[in-house]
Amino acid sequence: MSNSLRTSDSSDIENPTAGDGRSPVLVAGGATLAGALLSFLFVPGVTVFFVLAFLGVAVYGWFVHQEATAKGLMFLATISTALVLVLITAYLFLRSFPAFEQMGLEILYTNGDYWSRGDDRYSLYPAIWGTVLTTILATLVAAPLGVASAIFISEIAPSWAHEIVKPAVETLAGIPSIVYGFIGFTIINGYMMDNFGLTSSGSIVVVGVVVGLMALPTVASVAEDAISSVPDHMKDGAVAIGATEWQTIKSVTLPASFSGISAAVLLGVGRAVGETMAATVILGNVMQLPEPLYNVFGNTVTLTSLIASQYGNAHGLHMQALFAAGVILFLTVMALSITAQLIEARVKQNLGGEL
Amino acid sequence: MSERTLRNQSRDPLAVEYSAALAGLSVVPIATFFAAFVVGGLTLAGQRSLGSTILGIEIETVLTALLFVAGGCLLAISVGSRYGVIETTPDRSAGLGVASGFGFVAFSGIGLAMSQTFGLGRLVWAPLALIGGLTVAGAIVFAREDLGVTVPAGLFSVAIGSLVLFDGLTPAWAWSPAGFGVTFNGTVLIPLLTIVAGLVTAWAAANAFEGFGAAGRQAGAFFLIGANATLILLVLLLLIAFIVKNGFWYAVDGIEIGPGLNFHWPFVMDGYDVVLNQKGIYPAIIGTFWLVVGALVMAVPIGVGAAVFLTEYAEEGRFTSVIDIATNGLWSTPSVVFGLFGYAFLVPRLGNNTSLLAGMIVLGFMLLPLVLITSREAIKSVPDEYRDASAALGVSKWETIKDVTIPSAMPGIVTGIIIGIGRIAGETAPILIVTADNPQRSSAPAIMGSFELTTSPPFIVNEALLSGSSALPYQLYGAITTGVVGDDPGYGWATAFVLLLVVLSFYVIGITTRIYFRKKLQA
């Protein structure tokens, strides 16, 4: 092996000088891939040539400069994750722009006459309100139960119960949303009509509870990470002065992991906001507000179920309005996700510093 | 430190032995809670009616009796503890949390009774309910802890029991709050309130079992948290059992084995064809299979590559934090938004119709952050000693990554991928928008047979990849929206059963491998 005396760290430093032959390969690789992307965006027909050229360069590089090629490819892979997000943002905004332009602020709030294809009027107000209501209900279910199960898993459970409950919570996350929707549609909707005298199939409260159940595993697993990352020496202090386990949890562990737990709840809220199929199948998806506004037994539509139930026969401004719904969803969820990450980063800094 | 040593520390060391009477009285409400949960649950689920009998006793009577027994035991404990017959170690007060909880219950109870039953106006009921609630809360705050916990819980239980016993609340009773379009029936409220009261009394009893004080509060809290964990387990088991019960027999109907190697499983191996009278989901299974394969081909190399780059090469800094935000953002992006993106970005470029290929790419994008996050965790958890040892032998960084780091991280990476497959196999919304065309197809997409070489770009074409397909979750959605479920509910349940089987087997395999490798690592 030619570089047998190199340590792992110094190879990085030597790259620029030792890699004279490599840079053309990297440049060629990058150029062909950028070409492939650009051509796919604007002239999809010729993309194949760029892809073939890129593959050629990559194969050549792999045999001649394996390390540099691998590193370059992995770098491209890293960039592409960010690129996907950029593309999603760009296409959502591009497609929804006419709807925002035409409707102005009325797309968010208007009085009466929300949705009319004849007049080309599309206000998302009922859908936004529906999403708000279902998300509040879902959070009321997911946050307390999720945090309680996180405490159970990380602090209380004896090891046999830990081995059962943790996988069970994960499996709960695995049940596809359409299955929840199917059960809601066939069983719970009928149950509510029979036992609670609801007049139409589907109500906000059912969606809220079902979506809450689906967001629960997210809250539980993120909160569990936060709770178990509280360093032992903090808890030991409480135990040393004679506190019970519950007193330790209540006055040391939970306050110390409070930020992490709120991040968990935020991520759970994000899941609930974006949950699509259960809402689509259970709700009636009528473009109307519940009467009165806080009537959780009413029937309405959410942003997600609006898209899923109407995209099939939408054209022109109608379709763009659906994209606008997508933009609102996307921005809400991104804001929640970024806030949660900032909180988590701060937690890591605070707790990590004391280790 | 074990639970037991902690508990003994917190108590007065001179009074560790509690009487058998206390233990007996406090176990009873916990037992009645379980009984009320089972009986009330069966009634709520419609398996039994309030008028039917268990062991010769009417269910309504059983529930009422449970309420009185549990409440009575608690009140007995409170009297015994107050007059020193039963030895306990209560604190001075039950605290604001308990007080506000029971205060709120009193407020709602009085308020609802005043406004709904007696029809008093807001100006009358609101102050009265507020006074009632504050009185209860104040009494609890100023009473000693043993009384503050047991008396309100016992009275709550007895009050609900009396309502049912003296026909204040009968199965025929109904209440429709104005403007909500909903009716609360006695048939639902009686079992529901019994379960709630049972939970409250059981919490108080768990508290009393440890003689109140810090140990008692711990017992109460652990009881509630344990009950929550049990409830989640129960929900999961019931969901799965329900789907298996309703779907299994329809799904396995008409299986033929033999003669020889002949094996035919109609539901899984046939398409949906009205003419041939076939009702199978073979096309959907094949569709889901190809979607998963395509998504894996897309996401695994990119995700693992990015994970290696981020952990092994990139310096922690602005670049990595941007990628972090992007990855976590992708992870939380709603599936329907991915679908819209595919509709705007991919569909027009891939033949302007819904296609399997578009679905593969969109699902690949959804799988990408999952693979990246789990692979990164796995690579991070490879001990630095491994890398150092390899470097000390003079192996280059890339060789170390290739031969040491990635193989050591493999179990974690594979587990992440398996669980990721479970998640995307059940995704419906993106498939609905970019791949689906006809929910009841008679034939499966023939991917392998459709590859053709052409002389013009793109040189290789595959008709099947570029046309729409079904997939298991979409099949279920289609069955609901096209009304197939209305005519033949068994078909929907069987589809849900197969979908759940596919998805959960990935989860089970993934979780089991993780436990296996973790045990191996610890050994």
PDB file of N, CA, C and O in Angstrom, chain A residues 43-69:
ATOM      1  N   VAL A  43     -35.134  20.434 -19.778  1.00  0.00           N
ATOM      2  CA  VAL A  43     -35.282  19.619 -20.989  1.00  0.00           C
ATOM      3  C   VAL A  43     -35.110  18.152 -20.600  1.00  0.00           C
ATOM      4  O   VAL A  43     -34.040  17.580 -20.778  1.00  0.00           O
ATOM      5  N   PRO A  44     -36.134  17.517 -20.051  1.00  0.00           N
ATOM      6  CA  PRO A  44     -35.962  16.169 -19.528  1.00  0.00           C
ATOM      7  C   PRO A  44     -35.428  15.185 -20.565  1.00  0.00           C
ATOM      8  O   PRO A  44     -34.782  14.202 -20.205  1.00  0.00           O
ATOM      9  N   GLY A  45     -35.663  15.453 -21.856  1.00  0.00           N
ATOM     10  CA  GLY A  45     -35.275  14.503 -22.888  1.00  0.00           C
ATOM     11  C   GLY A  45     -33.783  14.208 -22.947  1.00  0.00           C
ATOM     12  O   GLY A  45     -33.380  13.105 -23.304  1.00  0.00           O
ATOM     13  N   VAL A  46     -32.940  15.181 -22.609  1.00  0.00           N
ATOM     14  CA  VAL A  46     -31.502  14.968 -22.788  1.00  0.00           C
ATOM     15  C   VAL A  46     -30.813  14.571 -21.488  1.00  0.00           C
ATOM     16  O   VAL A  46     -29.603  14.360 -21.474  1.00  0.00           O
ATOM     17  N   THR A  47     -31.589  14.448 -20.404  1.00  0.00           N
ATOM     18  CA  THR A  47     -30.993  14.114 -19.114  1.00  0.00           C
ATOM     19  C   THR A  47     -30.126  12.869 -19.187  1.00  0.00           C
ATOM     20  O   THR A  47     -29.068  12.787 -18.568  1.00  0.00           O
ATOM     21  N   VAL A  48     -30.577  11.907 -19.996  1.00  0.00           N
ATOM     22  CA  VAL A  48     -29.899  10.619 -20.028  1.00  0.00           C
ATOM     23  C   VAL A  48     -28.429  10.762 -20.417  1.00  0.00           C
ATOM     24  O   VAL A  48     -27.569  10.058 -19.894  1.00  0.00           O
ATOM     25  N   PHE A  49     -28.108  11.708 -21.314  1.00  0.00           N
ATOM     26  CA  PHE A  49     -26.702  11.865 -21.720  1.00  0.00           C
ATOM     27  C   PHE A  49     -25.832  12.302 -20.556  1.00  0.00           C
ATOM     28  O   PHE A  49     -24.743  11.803 -20.342  1.00  0.00           O
ATOM     29  N   PHE A  50     -26.362  13.265 -19.785  1.00  0.00           N
ATOM     30  CA  PHE A  50     -25.594  13.733 -18.634  1.00  0.00           C
ATOM     31  C   PHE A  50     -25.431  12.624 -17.599  1.00  0.00           C
ATOM     32  O   PHE A  50     -24.375  12.457 -17.000  1.00  0.00           O
ATOM     33  N   VAL A  51     -26.503  11.848 -17.391  1.00  0.00           N
ATOM     34  CA  VAL A  51     -26.420  10.767 -16.411  1.00  0.00           C
ATOM     35  C   VAL A  51     -25.360   9.763 -16.836  1.00  0.00           C
ATOM     36  O   VAL A  51     -24.526   9.330 -16.040  1.00  0.00           O
ATOM     37  N   LEU A  52     -25.375   9.408 -18.153  1.00  0.00           N
ATOM     38  CA  LEU A  52     -24.376   8.453 -18.636  1.00  0.00           C
ATOM     39  C   LEU A  52     -22.973   9.014 -18.453  1.00  0.00           C
ATOM     40  O   LEU A  52     -22.059   8.309 -18.007  1.00  0.00           O
ATOM     41  N   ALA A  53     -22.800  10.298 -18.784  1.00  0.00           N
ATOM     42  CA  ALA A  53     -21.479  10.913 -18.639  1.00  0.00           C
ATOM     43  C   ALA A  53     -21.043  10.878 -17.175  1.00  0.00           C
ATOM     44  O   ALA A  53     -19.894  10.544 -16.860  1.00  0.00           O
ATOM     45  N   PHE A  54     -21.993  11.194 -16.279  1.00  0.00           N
ATOM     46  CA  PHE A  54     -21.662  11.181 -14.850  1.00  0.00           C
ATOM     47  C   PHE A  54     -21.250   9.789 -14.410  1.00  0.00           C
ATOM     48  O   PHE A  54     -20.253   9.613 -13.699  1.00  0.00           O
ATOM     49  N   LEU A  55     -22.001   8.777 -14.854  1.00  0.00           N
ATOM     50  CA  LEU A  55     -21.655   7.403 -14.480  1.00  0.00           C
ATOM     51  C   LEU A  55     -20.263   7.053 -14.991  1.00  0.00           C
ATOM     52  O   LEU A  55     -19.459   6.445 -14.278  1.00  0.00           O
ATOM     53  N   GLY A  56     -19.975   7.491 -16.237  1.00  0.00           N
ATOM     54  CA  GLY A  56     -18.656   7.224 -16.807  1.00  0.00           C
ATOM     55  C   GLY A  56     -17.557   7.836 -15.949  1.00  0.00           C
ATOM     56  O   GLY A  56     -16.584   7.169 -15.572  1.00  0.00           O
ATOM     57  N   VAL A  57     -17.729   9.107 -15.602  1.00  0.00           N
ATOM     58  CA  VAL A  57     -16.722   9.789 -14.790  1.00  0.00           C
ATOM     59  C   VAL A  57     -16.568   9.088 -13.439  1.00  0.00           C
ATOM     60  O   VAL A  57     -15.454   8.858 -12.963  1.00  0.00           O
ATOM     61  N   ALA A  58     -17.724   8.721 -12.823  1.00  0.00           N
ATOM     62  CA  ALA A  58     -17.672   8.106 -11.507  1.00  0.00           C
ATOM     63  C   ALA A  58     -16.941   6.777 -11.562  1.00  0.00           C
ATOM     64  O   ALA A  58     -16.104   6.471 -10.707  1.00  0.00           O
ATOM     65  N   VAL A  59     -17.238   5.966 -12.594  1.00  0.00           N
ATOM     66  CA  VAL A  59     -16.580   4.661 -12.699  1.00  0.00           C
ATOM     67  C   VAL A  59     -15.078   4.840 -12.923  1.00  0.00           C
ATOM     68  O   VAL A  59     -14.248   4.193 -12.272  1.00  0.00           O
ATOM     69  N   TYR A  60     -14.721   5.781 -13.808  1.00  0.00           N
ATOM     70  CA  TYR A  60     -13.303   6.046 -14.046  1.00  0.00           C
ATOM     71  C   TYR A  60     -12.625   6.470 -12.745  1.00  0.00           C
ATOM     72  O   TYR A  60     -11.590   5.934 -12.356  1.00  0.00           O
ATOM     73  N   GLY A  61     -13.254   7.422 -12.047  1.00  0.00           N
ATOM     74  CA  GLY A  61     -12.682   7.920 -10.797  1.00  0.00           C
ATOM     75  C   GLY A  61     -12.537   6.813  -9.770  1.00  0.00           C
ATOM     76  O   GLY A  61     -11.543   6.735  -9.053  1.00  0.00           O
ATOM     77  N   TRP A  62     -13.523   5.921  -9.697  1.00  0.00           N
ATOM     78  CA  TRP A  62     -13.496   4.852  -8.700  1.00  0.00           C
ATOM     79  C   TRP A  62     -12.266   3.981  -8.878  1.00  0.00           C
ATOM     80  O   TRP A  62     -11.638   3.565  -7.913  1.00  0.00           O
ATOM     81  N   PHE A  63     -11.881   3.722 -10.149  1.00  0.00           N
ATOM     82  CA  PHE A  63     -10.746   2.834 -10.358  1.00  0.00           C
ATOM     83  C   PHE A  63      -9.418   3.559 -10.256  1.00  0.00           C
ATOM     84  O   PHE A  63      -8.410   2.963  -9.915  1.00  0.00           O
ATOM     85  N   VAL A  64      -9.422   4.868 -10.508  1.00  0.00           N
ATOM     86  CA  VAL A  64      -8.142   5.579 -10.516  1.00  0.00           C
ATOM     87  C   VAL A  64      -7.868   6.260  -9.177  1.00  0.00           C
ATOM     88  O   VAL A  64      -6.780   6.146  -8.619  1.00  0.00           O
ATOM     89  N   HIS A  65      -8.884   6.976  -8.656  1.00  0.00           N
ATOM     90  CA  HIS A  65      -8.696   7.678  -7.368  1.00  0.00           C
ATOM     91  C   HIS A  65      -9.845   7.312  -6.455  1.00  0.00           C
ATOM     92  O   HIS A  65     -10.769   8.093  -6.269  1.00  0.00           O
ATOM     93  N   GLN A  66      -9.800   6.125  -5.873  1.00  0.00           N
ATOM     94  CA  GLN A  66     -10.989   5.652  -5.183  1.00  0.00           C
ATOM     95  C   GLN A  66     -11.397   6.550  -4.027  1.00  0.00           C
ATOM     96  O   GLN A  66     -12.559   6.912  -3.891  1.00  0.00           O
ATOM     97  N   GLU A  67     -10.434   6.933  -3.181  1.00  0.00           N
ATOM     98  CA  GLU A  67     -10.800   7.690  -1.995  1.00  0.00           C
ATOM     99  C   GLU A  67     -11.435   9.028  -2.353  1.00  0.00           C
ATOM    100  O   GLU A  67     -12.493   9.383  -1.843  1.00  0.00           O
ATOM    101  N   ALA A  68     -10.792   9.748  -3.291  1.00  0.00           N
ATOM    102  CA  ALA A  68     -11.318  11.060  -3.661  1.00  0.00           C
ATOM    103  C   ALA A  68     -12.691  10.929  -4.298  1.00  0.00           C
ATOM    104  O   ALA A  68     -13.602  11.713  -4.025  1.00  0.00           O
ATOM    105  N   THR A  69     -12.870   9.899  -5.141  1.00  0.00           N
ATOM    106  CA  THR A  69     -14.162   9.719  -5.795  1.00  0.00           C
ATOM    107  C   THR A  69     -15.235   9.406  -4.760  1.00  0.00           C
ATOM    108  O   THR A  69     -16.321   9.974  -4.780  1.00  0.00           O
TER     109      THR A  69
END
